[in-house]
Amino acid sequence: MDTKTKILLVEDSAFDARIVKDIFNEPALKDFILFQVPNLSEAFSFLKQQTCQLILLDLTLPDGIGLDTFLKVQKAQPLIPIVVLTRVADENLALEALDAGAQDYLVKGAVDAQTLKRSIRYAIERKRLLEQLRLYAEKLEQQVNQRTEQLQQTISQLEIEINKRNATEQQLRKVIEELKTTQSQLIQAEKMETIGRLASGIAHEVKNPLAIILQATEYLEKKIPIYEKDITVVLNDLKEATMRADAIIKGVLDFSSISKLDNQPVQINQPIDKALLLLKHQLDKFHINVEKDIPIDLPLTLIDVNKMTQVFINLFENSIHAMPEGGRLEIKVRLIKAEKLTSHLIGLRRQDYFRPQDEVLVITVEDSGCGIPEQNLSKVFDPFFTTKRNQGGTGLGLAVVNNIIASHKGLISIRNKPIEQGKGVIVEIALKVHQKEVYDEGQKKDSNS
Amino acid sequence: MKGRKKILIVDDEESFCRLVKLNLEQTGEFEVRTETKGIRALPAAREFKPDFILLDIVMPDMDGGEIAHQLSEDAELKNIPVGFLTALIRDYEVTPQGDTIAGRPFIAKPVTVAQLINFIKNNMIQY
């Protein structure tokens, strides 16, 4: 009995129901078993108790009229196929029901056993396929959603990866830049060393004849009577030219011979005082007041005293040249935290000269001279840049200073005084404080080896 | 003639020797003898008995440092003050009091007559 296909007929007209029941009694429909209810509410309570494989639905019921009847049943039982029963006059309504999802429609009075059987079988099968299709579609949609999500994850991972690579590429570029800089520095250093060797050789050979020319000129000066004006002028020119040639040789020699330093821990006032002593004559001649402000309790600094003396000579000479009518030369030394200075070489990178927390010796040289035209400030450290070429300037003075400071891993900056303080130039040099422990350890190592 | 200080100059540049001699003697304060061979320095010193010896450093036959060393080991000559005059160094490497090479003062070439006289006077033994 259970193998029979259950059909629920929802039909209020006893007459019409009778006709349907009669058809089901025919042998062609012996595999079907028919239940009948007269209205929707009874249909729903029937379906709560048991299931059926198909509903034959009359669209004109006491509690349901027209298409609405169909929609209610379909909504309550979406999985059960529904075949609509209509009268001949209601065929349009039946077509609407088909559109809305009914499996078939049968016109009352025009149904025989065979038609009914076929309609029911098709309806059940169609509904089953539709349901399967719906499940497939659902599954497919689920899969598509899943895939979309996976793709989106992959995309965002790729984006992260791309960002990482971009960062790495940037880092690589920076490293390459640094390497290039190092390479050109190495080439530069090698060039300088070659020039240095060449220059000191030439200097020695040239200075001997210069010494002879100078002595000869001075000899002739004494021998020529003072009234021989032209000759006196010529001799003076000769002497000045000789001194100029000497200055240039000295400049080239200075510029090219800074590769090796003879560093000693000393007080910073040592090279400053030595430079002042050597320039005493010029300072007095041009009435320049020297004001020193150097605390006595400053820590030592590790420097090549001769080279650092040269730094101060070159700086002081520049100041003297800037004050032909006299003026003031102030030299000040302070111990300052590196972070208070501005330089691209203060930081935590390996190539930085100072850590921000380092204590640094800052030497300030300040004059009351004519100052430097703003457009020249960026060029003053360039080799051979000079505004005094006709007065014997080599353009190497500040280039030498810059090289020496850099070889000590120190910093140098040059600027004009702020307008409210009057004219003049301020040069600021920052040098490392000598770390005693490190030095002693180095000494110990040396004596052990 | 008495009272003039005797200066011995040893330098392989012949014309330099000649000119320095002329310039120094022109002042009336000095009597100068010159030698252009390093090897002649000691015999000349023994003969001339100078008050000051001015040595070039780089010379073809014997370098100034070696001459200074031999002088310092010679009983008769070791008390004569010696100074170097050289193109090897630069003036900022020397203080007016005189930094020293091997214990001796030095002055850089080229040098003016005034600088040279100053250097000699500063480093000569004061009687």
Coordinates of C-alpha atoms in Angstrom, one line a residue:
Chain A
M1 CA 0.0 0.0 0.0
D2 CA 2.9 2.3 0.9
T3 CA 4.3 2.0 -2.6
K4 CA 1.3 3.8 -4.0
T5 CA 1.6 7.4 -5.0
K6 CA -0.5 9.6 -2.8
I7 CA -2.5 12.4 -4.4
L8 CA -4.4 15.0 -2.4
L9 CA -7.4 16.5 -4.2
V10 CA -8.5 19.9 -2.9
E11 CA -12.1 20.3 -4.2
D12 CA -15.2 21.7 -2.6
S13 CA -17.7 20.6 -5.1
A14 CA -18.8 17.1 -4.2
F15 CA -19.9 16.6 -7.8
D16 CA -16.6 17.4 -9.3
A17 CA -14.8 15.4 -6.6
R18 CA -16.9 12.4 -7.4
I19 CA -15.9 12.6 -11.1
V20 CA -12.2 12.7 -10.2
K21 CA -12.6 9.8 -7.7
D22 CA -14.3 7.7 -10.4
I23 CA -11.4 8.2 -12.7
F24 CA -8.9 7.1 -10.0
N25 CA -10.9 3.9 -9.6
E26 CA -10.1 2.9 -13.1
P27 CA -7.4 0.2 -13.4
A28 CA -5.0 2.6 -15.3
L29 CA -4.6 4.6 -12.0
K30 CA -4.3 1.6 -9.6
D31 CA -0.9 2.8 -8.5
F32 CA -2.4 6.0 -7.1
I33 CA -4.3 6.6 -3.9
L34 CA -6.5 9.6 -3.7
F35 CA -7.3 11.7 -0.6
Q36 CA -9.8 14.5 -0.8
V37 CA -10.3 17.7 1.3
P38 CA -12.9 20.4 0.6
N39 CA -10.9 23.5 1.4
L40 CA -7.4 25.0 2.0
S41 CA -7.4 24.9 5.8
E42 CA -8.2 21.2 5.7
A43 CA -5.6 20.7 3.1
F44 CA -3.0 22.3 5.3
S45 CA -3.9 20.3 8.3
F46 CA -3.9 17.1 6.2
L47 CA -0.4 17.9 5.0
K48 CA 0.7 18.5 8.6
Q49 CA -0.2 14.9 9.4
Q50 CA 1.1 13.2 6.3
T51 CA 2.7 14.0 3.0
C52 CA 1.7 13.4 -0.6
Q53 CA 3.4 13.3 -3.9
L54 CA 1.0 15.6 -5.7
I55 CA -1.8 18.1 -5.1
L56 CA -4.7 18.4 -7.5
L57 CA -6.0 21.9 -6.7
D58 CA -9.3 23.5 -7.6
L59 CA -8.8 27.2 -7.8
T60 CA -12.3 28.1 -6.6
L61 CA -12.6 27.2 -2.9
P62 CA -14.5 28.7 0.0
D63 CA -11.2 29.9 1.6
G64 CA -9.3 30.7 -1.6
I65 CA -10.1 32.3 -4.9
G66 CA -8.3 32.3 -8.1
L67 CA -4.5 32.4 -8.5
D68 CA -4.2 33.4 -4.8
T69 CA -5.3 29.9 -3.9
F70 CA -2.4 28.4 -5.9
L71 CA 0.1 30.8 -4.5
K72 CA -0.8 30.0 -0.9
V73 CA -0.5 26.3 -1.4
Q74 CA 2.8 26.6 -3.3
K75 CA 4.2 28.8 -0.6
A76 CA 3.2 26.3 2.1
Q77 CA 4.5 23.3 0.2
P78 CA 7.1 24.4 -2.2
L79 CA 8.4 20.8 -2.8
I80 CA 5.1 19.2 -3.8
P81 CA 4.1 19.5 -7.4
I82 CA 0.7 21.1 -8.0
V83 CA -1.7 20.4 -10.9
V84 CA -4.5 22.9 -11.2
L85 CA -8.1 21.9 -12.0
T86 CA -10.2 24.5 -13.9
R87 CA -13.4 24.9 -15.8
V88 CA -13.3 25.5 -19.5
A89 CA -14.1 29.3 -18.9
D90 CA -11.1 29.6 -16.6
E91 CA -8.3 28.7 -19.0
N92 CA -6.6 32.1 -18.7
L93 CA -6.4 31.7 -15.0
A94 CA -4.9 28.2 -15.5
L95 CA -2.2 29.7 -17.7
E96 CA -1.3 32.3 -15.0
A97 CA -0.9 29.5 -12.6
L98 CA 1.5 27.7 -14.9
D99 CA 3.5 30.9 -15.1
A100 CA 3.6 31.1 -11.4
G101 CA 4.9 27.5 -11.1
A102 CA 2.1 25.0 -11.4
Q103 CA 3.1 21.8 -13.2
D104 CA 0.1 21.4 -15.4
Y105 CA -3.6 22.2 -15.6
L106 CA -6.5 19.9 -16.3
V107 CA -9.9 21.1 -17.5
K108 CA -12.7 19.5 -15.5
G109 CA -14.9 17.1 -17.6
A110 CA -12.2 16.7 -20.3
V111 CA -10.0 14.4 -18.4
D112 CA -9.7 10.6 -18.8
A113 CA -7.6 8.1 -16.9
Q114 CA -4.8 8.1 -19.4
T115 CA -4.4 11.9 -19.6
L116 CA -4.6 12.2 -15.8
K117 CA -2.0 9.4 -15.3
R118 CA 0.4 11.0 -17.8
S119 CA -0.1 14.5 -16.4
I120 CA 0.5 13.3 -12.8
R121 CA 3.7 11.3 -13.8
Y122 CA 5.1 14.2 -15.8
A123 CA 4.2 16.7 -13.1
I124 CA 6.0 14.7 -10.4
E125 CA 9.0 14.1 -12.6
R126 CA 9.2 17.7 -13.7
K127 CA 9.0 18.9 -10.2
R128 CA 11.7 16.5 -9.1
L129 CA 14.0 17.7 -11.9
L130 CA 13.2 21.3 -11.2
E131 CA 14.0 20.7 -7.5
Q132 CA 17.3 19.0 -8.5
L133 CA 18.1 21.9 -10.8
R134 CA 17.3 24.4 -8.1
L135 CA 19.7 22.4 -5.7
Y136 CA 22.4 22.4 -8.4
A137 CA 21.9 26.1 -8.9
E138 CA 22.1 26.7 -5.2
K139 CA 25.2 24.6 -4.9
L140 CA 26.8 26.3 -7.9
E141 CA 26.1 29.7 -6.5
Q142 CA 27.6 28.5 -3.2
Q143 CA 30.7 27.4 -5.1
V144 CA 30.9 30.6 -7.1
N145 CA 30.6 32.6 -3.8
Q146 CA 33.3 30.4 -2.3
R147 CA 35.6 30.8 -5.3
T148 CA 35.0 34.6 -5.4
E149 CA 35.9 34.8 -1.7
Q150 CA 39.1 32.7 -2.3
L151 CA 39.9 34.9 -5.3
Q152 CA 39.5 38.0 -3.2
Q153 CA 41.7 36.6 -0.5
T154 CA 44.3 35.7 -3.2
I155 CA 44.1 39.2 -4.6
S156 CA 44.6 40.9 -1.3
Q157 CA 47.5 38.5 -0.6
L158 CA 49.0 39.5 -3.9
E159 CA 48.5 43.1 -3.1
I160 CA 50.4 42.6 0.2
E161 CA 53.1 40.7 -1.8
I162 CA 53.3 43.5 -4.4
N163 CA 53.7 46.1 -1.6
K164 CA 56.4 44.0 0.0
R165 CA 58.2 43.7 -3.2
N166 CA 57.9 47.4 -3.9
A167 CA 59.4 48.1 -0.5
T168 CA 62.2 45.6 -1.1
E169 CA 62.8 47.2 -4.5
Q170 CA 63.1 50.6 -2.9
Q171 CA 65.5 49.3 -0.3
L172 CA 67.5 47.7 -3.0
R173 CA 67.6 51.0 -4.9
K174 CA 68.8 52.7 -1.8
V175 CA 71.5 50.1 -1.3
I176 CA 72.6 50.5 -4.9
E177 CA 72.7 54.3 -4.5
E178 CA 74.8 53.8 -1.4
L179 CA 77.1 51.4 -3.2
K180 CA 77.5 53.8 -6.0
T181 CA 78.4 56.6 -3.6
T182 CA 80.9 54.4 -1.8
Q183 CA 82.4 53.3 -5.2
S184 CA 82.8 56.9 -6.3
Q185 CA 84.2 57.8 -2.9
L186 CA 86.7 54.9 -3.3
I187 CA 87.6 56.1 -6.8
Q188 CA 87.9 59.6 -5.5
A189 CA 90.1 58.5 -2.6
E190 CA 92.4 56.6 -4.9
K191 CA 92.6 59.5 -7.3
M192 CA 93.5 61.8 -4.4
E193 CA 96.2 59.4 -3.3
T194 CA 97.7 59.4 -6.7
I195 CA 97.4 63.2 -7.0
G196 CA 98.9 63.4 -3.5
R197 CA 102.0 61.4 -4.4
L198 CA 102.4 63.3 -7.6
A199 CA 101.8 66.6 -5.9
S200 CA 104.4 66.1 -3.1
G201 CA 107.0 65.0 -5.6
I202 CA 106.3 68.0 -7.8
A203 CA 106.1 70.3 -4.7
H204 CA 109.6 69.4 -3.6
E205 CA 111.0 69.9 -7.1
V206 CA 109.2 73.2 -7.6
K207 CA 109.9 74.7 -4.2
N208 CA 113.6 74.5 -4.7
P209 CA 113.6 76.7 -7.8
L210 CA 111.1 79.0 -6.1
A211 CA 113.5 79.3 -3.1
I212 CA 116.2 80.4 -5.5
I213 CA 113.9 82.9 -7.3
L214 CA 112.9 84.4 -4.0
Q215 CA 116.5 84.7 -2.8
A216 CA 117.6 86.2 -6.1
T217 CA 114.7 88.7 -6.1
E218 CA 115.6 89.8 -2.6
Y219 CA 119.3 90.1 -3.6
L220 CA 118.4 92.3 -6.6
E221 CA 116.1 94.5 -4.4
K222 CA 119.1 95.4 -2.3
K223 CA 121.3 96.1 -5.3
I224 CA 119.0 98.3 -7.4
P225 CA 119.0 102.0 -6.5
I226 CA 115.6 103.1 -5.1
Y227 CA 115.1 105.7 -7.9
E228 CA 115.0 102.9 -10.5
K229 CA 111.2 102.8 -10.1
D230 CA 110.3 100.4 -13.0
I231 CA 112.9 97.8 -11.8
T232 CA 111.6 98.0 -8.3
V233 CA 108.0 97.4 -9.5
V234 CA 109.2 94.5 -11.6
L235 CA 111.0 92.9 -8.7
N236 CA 108.0 93.3 -6.5
D237 CA 105.9 91.6 -9.1
L238 CA 108.4 88.8 -9.3
K239 CA 108.4 88.3 -5.6
E240 CA 104.6 88.3 -5.3
A241 CA 104.3 85.8 -8.2
T242 CA 106.8 83.5 -6.4
M243 CA 104.8 83.7 -3.2
R244 CA 101.6 83.0 -5.2
A245 CA 103.1 79.9 -6.8
D246 CA 104.2 78.7 -3.4
A247 CA 100.7 79.2 -2.0
I248 CA 99.2 77.2 -4.9
I249 CA 101.6 74.4 -4.4
K250 CA 100.9 74.4 -0.7
G251 CA 97.1 74.3 -1.4
V252 CA 97.3 71.4 -3.8
L253 CA 99.6 69.5 -1.4
D254 CA 97.2 70.2 1.5
F255 CA 94.2 69.2 -0.6
S256 CA 95.7 65.9 -1.8
S257 CA 97.6 64.7 1.3
I258 CA 94.8 64.1 3.9
S259 CA 94.5 60.4 3.4
K260 CA 96.3 59.3 6.5
L261 CA 95.7 60.9 9.8
D262 CA 98.1 60.9 12.8
N263 CA 95.4 61.0 15.5
Q264 CA 96.1 61.8 19.1
P265 CA 93.8 62.5 22.0
V266 CA 94.3 66.3 22.7
Q267 CA 92.6 69.4 24.0
I268 CA 90.8 71.2 21.2
N269 CA 92.5 74.5 22.1
Q270 CA 95.9 73.0 21.0
P271 CA 95.4 73.4 17.3
I272 CA 93.4 76.6 17.8
D273 CA 96.2 78.2 19.7
K274 CA 98.8 77.0 17.3
A275 CA 96.9 78.5 14.4
L276 CA 96.5 81.8 16.2
L277 CA 100.2 81.9 17.0
L278 CA 101.1 81.3 13.4
L279 CA 98.8 84.1 12.3
K280 CA 99.6 86.5 15.1
H281 CA 101.4 88.9 12.8
Q282 CA 98.5 89.1 10.3
L283 CA 95.9 89.5 13.1
D284 CA 97.9 92.3 14.6
K285 CA 98.5 94.0 11.3
F286 CA 94.8 94.1 10.4
H287 CA 93.7 95.1 14.0
I288 CA 91.7 92.0 14.6
N289 CA 90.5 91.3 18.1
V290 CA 90.5 87.6 19.0
E291 CA 88.0 86.5 21.6
K292 CA 88.3 83.0 22.8
D293 CA 85.7 81.2 24.9
I294 CA 87.0 77.7 25.5
P295 CA 86.0 76.0 28.8
I296 CA 89.0 74.3 30.4
D297 CA 87.1 71.2 31.5
L298 CA 86.2 70.0 28.0
P299 CA 86.8 66.3 27.2
L300 CA 89.7 65.4 24.8
T301 CA 89.1 64.9 21.1
L302 CA 91.0 62.4 18.8
I303 CA 92.5 64.5 16.0
D304 CA 95.6 65.0 13.8
V305 CA 96.8 68.2 15.4
N306 CA 98.8 69.3 12.3
K307 CA 95.8 68.8 10.0
M308 CA 93.4 70.4 12.5
T309 CA 95.8 73.3 12.8
Q310 CA 95.6 73.7 9.1
V311 CA 91.8 73.8 9.3
F312 CA 91.9 76.7 11.8
I313 CA 94.6 78.5 9.8
N314 CA 92.5 78.3 6.7
L315 CA 89.4 79.5 8.5
F316 CA 91.1 82.3 10.4
E317 CA 92.9 83.5 7.2
N318 CA 89.5 83.7 5.4
S319 CA 88.2 85.8 8.3
I320 CA 91.3 88.0 8.2
H321 CA 90.8 88.5 4.4
A322 CA 87.1 89.4 5.1
M323 CA 88.1 92.1 7.6
P324 CA 90.8 94.4 6.0
E325 CA 89.7 97.3 8.1
G326 CA 89.9 95.3 11.3
G327 CA 87.2 93.5 13.3
R328 CA 86.4 90.7 15.7
L329 CA 87.2 87.0 15.6
E330 CA 85.3 84.9 18.1
I331 CA 86.2 81.3 18.8
K332 CA 83.8 79.4 21.0
V333 CA 83.8 75.7 22.0
R334 CA 80.8 73.9 23.6
L335 CA 79.8 70.4 24.5
I336 CA 76.4 69.7 22.9
K337 CA 74.1 66.7 22.3
A338 CA 74.3 65.7 18.6
E339 CA 70.5 65.8 18.2
K340 CA 70.6 69.6 18.6
L341 CA 72.6 69.9 15.4
T342 CA 71.1 69.6 11.9
S343 CA 72.9 67.2 9.6
H344 CA 71.9 64.2 7.5
L345 CA 74.8 62.3 9.2
I346 CA 73.3 62.2 12.6
G347 CA 71.2 59.1 13.2
L348 CA 71.3 55.4 13.9
R349 CA 72.4 54.2 10.5
R350 CA 75.8 52.6 10.1
Q351 CA 77.1 55.4 7.9
D352 CA 76.1 58.2 10.3
Y353 CA 78.9 60.0 12.1
F354 CA 77.0 60.7 15.3
R355 CA 74.2 59.0 17.3
P356 CA 71.5 61.6 18.4
Q357 CA 72.5 61.0 22.1
D358 CA 76.2 61.5 21.5
E359 CA 78.0 64.4 23.2
V360 CA 79.8 66.4 20.5
L361 CA 82.4 69.2 20.7
V362 CA 81.1 72.1 18.7
I363 CA 83.6 74.8 17.7
T364 CA 82.2 78.0 16.4
V365 CA 84.3 80.5 14.5
E366 CA 82.6 83.9 14.0
D367 CA 83.9 87.0 12.3
S368 CA 82.6 90.5 11.7
G369 CA 83.7 90.6 8.1
C370 CA 81.9 91.2 4.8
G371 CA 80.0 87.9 4.8
I372 CA 79.5 85.5 1.9
P373 CA 77.0 86.3 -0.9
E374 CA 74.1 83.9 -0.5
Q375 CA 74.5 82.5 -4.0
N376 CA 78.0 81.5 -3.2
L377 CA 77.3 79.7 0.1
S378 CA 76.6 76.3 -1.6
K379 CA 79.9 76.5 -3.5
V380 CA 82.4 77.5 -0.9
F381 CA 83.5 73.9 -0.2
D382 CA 84.0 73.2 -3.9
P383 CA 87.7 72.7 -4.9
F384 CA 89.0 75.7 -6.9
F385 CA 86.0 77.9 -6.2
T386 CA 87.4 81.3 -5.4
T387 CA 86.4 85.0 -5.7
K388 CA 90.0 86.0 -5.1
R389 CA 91.8 84.3 -8.0
N390 CA 93.5 87.6 -9.0
Q391 CA 94.8 88.0 -5.4
G392 CA 96.4 84.7 -5.3
G393 CA 93.5 82.6 -4.0
T394 CA 93.7 79.0 -5.0
G395 CA 90.1 78.0 -4.1
L396 CA 91.4 75.2 -2.1
G397 CA 91.2 76.6 1.4
L398 CA 87.7 75.5 2.4
A399 CA 87.9 72.4 0.3
V400 CA 90.9 71.3 2.3
V401 CA 89.0 72.2 5.5
N402 CA 86.0 70.2 4.4
N403 CA 88.2 67.2 3.5
I404 CA 90.0 67.2 6.8
I405 CA 86.9 67.5 8.9
A406 CA 85.2 64.7 6.9
S407 CA 88.3 62.5 7.3
H408 CA 87.9 63.0 11.1
K409 CA 84.2 62.0 10.7
G410 CA 83.2 65.5 11.8
L411 CA 80.7 67.9 10.5
I412 CA 81.1 71.4 9.2
S413 CA 78.6 74.1 8.2
I414 CA 79.1 77.7 7.1
R415 CA 76.5 80.5 7.1
N416 CA 76.1 84.2 7.3
K417 CA 75.2 85.8 10.7
P418 CA 71.5 86.6 11.1
I419 CA 70.9 90.2 9.9
E420 CA 70.2 91.6 13.4
Q421 CA 73.7 90.6 14.5
G422 CA 75.4 92.6 11.7
K423 CA 77.6 91.2 9.0
G424 CA 79.9 88.3 9.2
V425 CA 80.3 84.5 8.8
I426 CA 79.7 81.7 11.3
V427 CA 81.5 78.4 10.8
E428 CA 80.5 75.5 12.9
I429 CA 82.6 72.4 13.3
A430 CA 81.4 69.3 15.2
L431 CA 84.0 66.7 16.4
K432 CA 83.7 63.4 18.2
V433 CA 84.6 63.4 21.9
H434 CA 87.5 61.0 22.6
Q435 CA 86.2 57.8 24.3
K436 CA 89.0 56.9 26.7
E437 CA 88.0 53.3 27.2
V438 CA 88.0 52.5 23.6
Y439 CA 91.4 54.1 23.1
D440 CA 92.9 52.2 26.1
E441 CA 91.5 49.0 24.7
G442 CA 93.1 49.7 21.4
Q443 CA 96.4 50.4 23.1
K444 CA 96.2 47.1 25.0
K445 CA 95.5 45.2 21.8
D446 CA 98.5 46.8 20.1
S447 CA 100.8 45.9 22.9
N448 CA 99.6 42.3 22.9
S449 CA 100.2 41.8 19.3
Chain B
M1 CA 135.1 91.6 10.7
K2 CA 135.0 90.5 14.3
G3 CA 131.5 89.8 15.7
R4 CA 130.1 88.5 12.4
K5 CA 128.5 85.1 13.0
K6 CA 129.8 82.2 10.9
I7 CA 127.1 80.2 9.1
L8 CA 127.8 77.0 7.2
I9 CA 125.1 76.1 4.5
V10 CA 125.0 72.6 3.0
D11 CA 122.6 72.4 0.0
D12 CA 123.0 70.7 -3.3
E13 CA 121.4 73.6 -5.1
E14 CA 124.4 75.6 -6.1
S15 CA 122.6 78.8 -7.1
F16 CA 120.6 78.7 -3.9
C17 CA 123.8 78.5 -1.8
R18 CA 125.3 81.4 -3.8
L19 CA 122.3 83.7 -3.3
V20 CA 121.8 82.9 0.4
K21 CA 125.5 83.7 0.9
L22 CA 125.1 87.0 -0.9
N23 CA 122.0 88.0 1.0
L24 CA 123.2 87.1 4.4
E25 CA 126.7 88.7 4.0
Q26 CA 125.0 91.8 2.5
T27 CA 123.5 92.4 6.0
G28 CA 127.0 92.7 7.5
E29 CA 126.0 90.4 10.3
F30 CA 127.1 87.1 8.9
E31 CA 130.1 85.3 7.3
V32 CA 128.8 82.4 5.1
R33 CA 130.5 79.3 3.7
T34 CA 128.6 77.0 1.4
E35 CA 129.0 73.4 0.5
T36 CA 127.0 71.6 -2.3
K37 CA 128.1 68.0 -1.3
G38 CA 126.8 66.4 1.9
I39 CA 130.0 64.6 2.3
R40 CA 131.9 67.8 2.6
A41 CA 129.8 69.0 5.5
L42 CA 131.9 67.6 8.4
P43 CA 135.4 68.6 7.0
A44 CA 134.1 72.1 6.2
A45 CA 132.7 72.4 9.8
R46 CA 136.0 71.4 11.3
E47 CA 137.8 73.9 9.2
F48 CA 135.4 76.8 9.3
K49 CA 134.1 76.4 12.9
P50 CA 130.7 77.9 12.2
D51 CA 128.3 79.3 14.8
F52 CA 125.3 77.7 13.0
I53 CA 124.9 75.0 10.4
L54 CA 122.0 75.1 8.0
L55 CA 121.3 71.7 6.3
D56 CA 119.2 70.8 3.3
I57 CA 117.5 67.4 3.9
V58 CA 117.2 65.8 0.4
M59 CA 120.6 65.7 -1.2
P60 CA 122.0 63.1 -3.8
D61 CA 125.1 61.9 -1.9
M62 CA 124.2 62.1 1.8
D63 CA 121.0 63.3 3.4
G64 CA 120.8 66.1 5.9
G65 CA 119.5 63.9 8.7
E66 CA 122.6 61.7 8.4
I67 CA 124.9 64.7 8.5
A68 CA 123.2 66.0 11.6
H69 CA 123.6 62.6 13.2
Q70 CA 127.3 62.4 12.4
L71 CA 127.7 66.0 13.7
S72 CA 126.1 65.0 17.0
E73 CA 128.5 62.1 17.4
D74 CA 131.6 64.2 16.8
A75 CA 133.2 65.4 20.0
E76 CA 134.5 68.6 18.4
L77 CA 131.3 69.5 16.5
K78 CA 128.4 68.2 18.6
N79 CA 127.8 71.6 20.3
I80 CA 127.3 73.5 17.0
P81 CA 123.6 74.3 16.6
V82 CA 122.0 72.8 13.5
G83 CA 118.8 73.7 11.6
F84 CA 117.2 72.1 8.6
L85 CA 116.0 74.1 5.6
T86 CA 113.8 72.0 3.4
A87 CA 111.1 71.9 0.7
L88 CA 109.7 68.8 2.2
I89 CA 107.6 70.4 4.8
R90 CA 105.0 73.1 5.0
D91 CA 105.2 76.1 7.3
Y92 CA 102.1 75.3 9.4
E93 CA 103.9 72.1 10.5
V94 CA 106.4 74.3 12.3
T95 CA 105.8 76.7 15.1
P96 CA 108.0 79.8 15.4
Q97 CA 109.7 78.2 18.4
G98 CA 110.4 75.4 16.0
D99 CA 109.1 71.9 15.9
T100 CA 111.9 69.5 15.3
I101 CA 113.1 66.8 13.0
A102 CA 115.3 64.4 15.0
G103 CA 115.6 67.0 17.7
R104 CA 116.6 69.8 15.3
P105 CA 114.6 72.9 14.3
F106 CA 113.5 73.3 10.7
I107 CA 112.2 75.9 8.3
A108 CA 110.3 75.5 5.0
K109 CA 111.5 76.5 1.5
P110 CA 110.9 78.9 0.0
V111 CA 112.0 81.4 2.6
T112 CA 112.5 85.1 2.7
V113 CA 115.8 86.6 3.9
A114 CA 114.0 88.1 6.9
Q115 CA 112.5 84.7 7.9
L116 CA 115.9 83.0 7.5
I117 CA 117.7 85.5 9.6
N118 CA 115.0 85.2 12.3
F119 CA 115.3 81.4 12.2
I120 CA 119.1 81.5 12.5
K121 CA 119.1 84.0 15.4
N122 CA 116.4 82.1 17.3
N123 CA 118.3 78.9 17.1
M124 CA 121.9 80.0 17.6
I125 CA 123.5 79.6 21.0
Q126 CA 123.4 83.0 22.7
Y127 CA 126.8 84.0 24.0

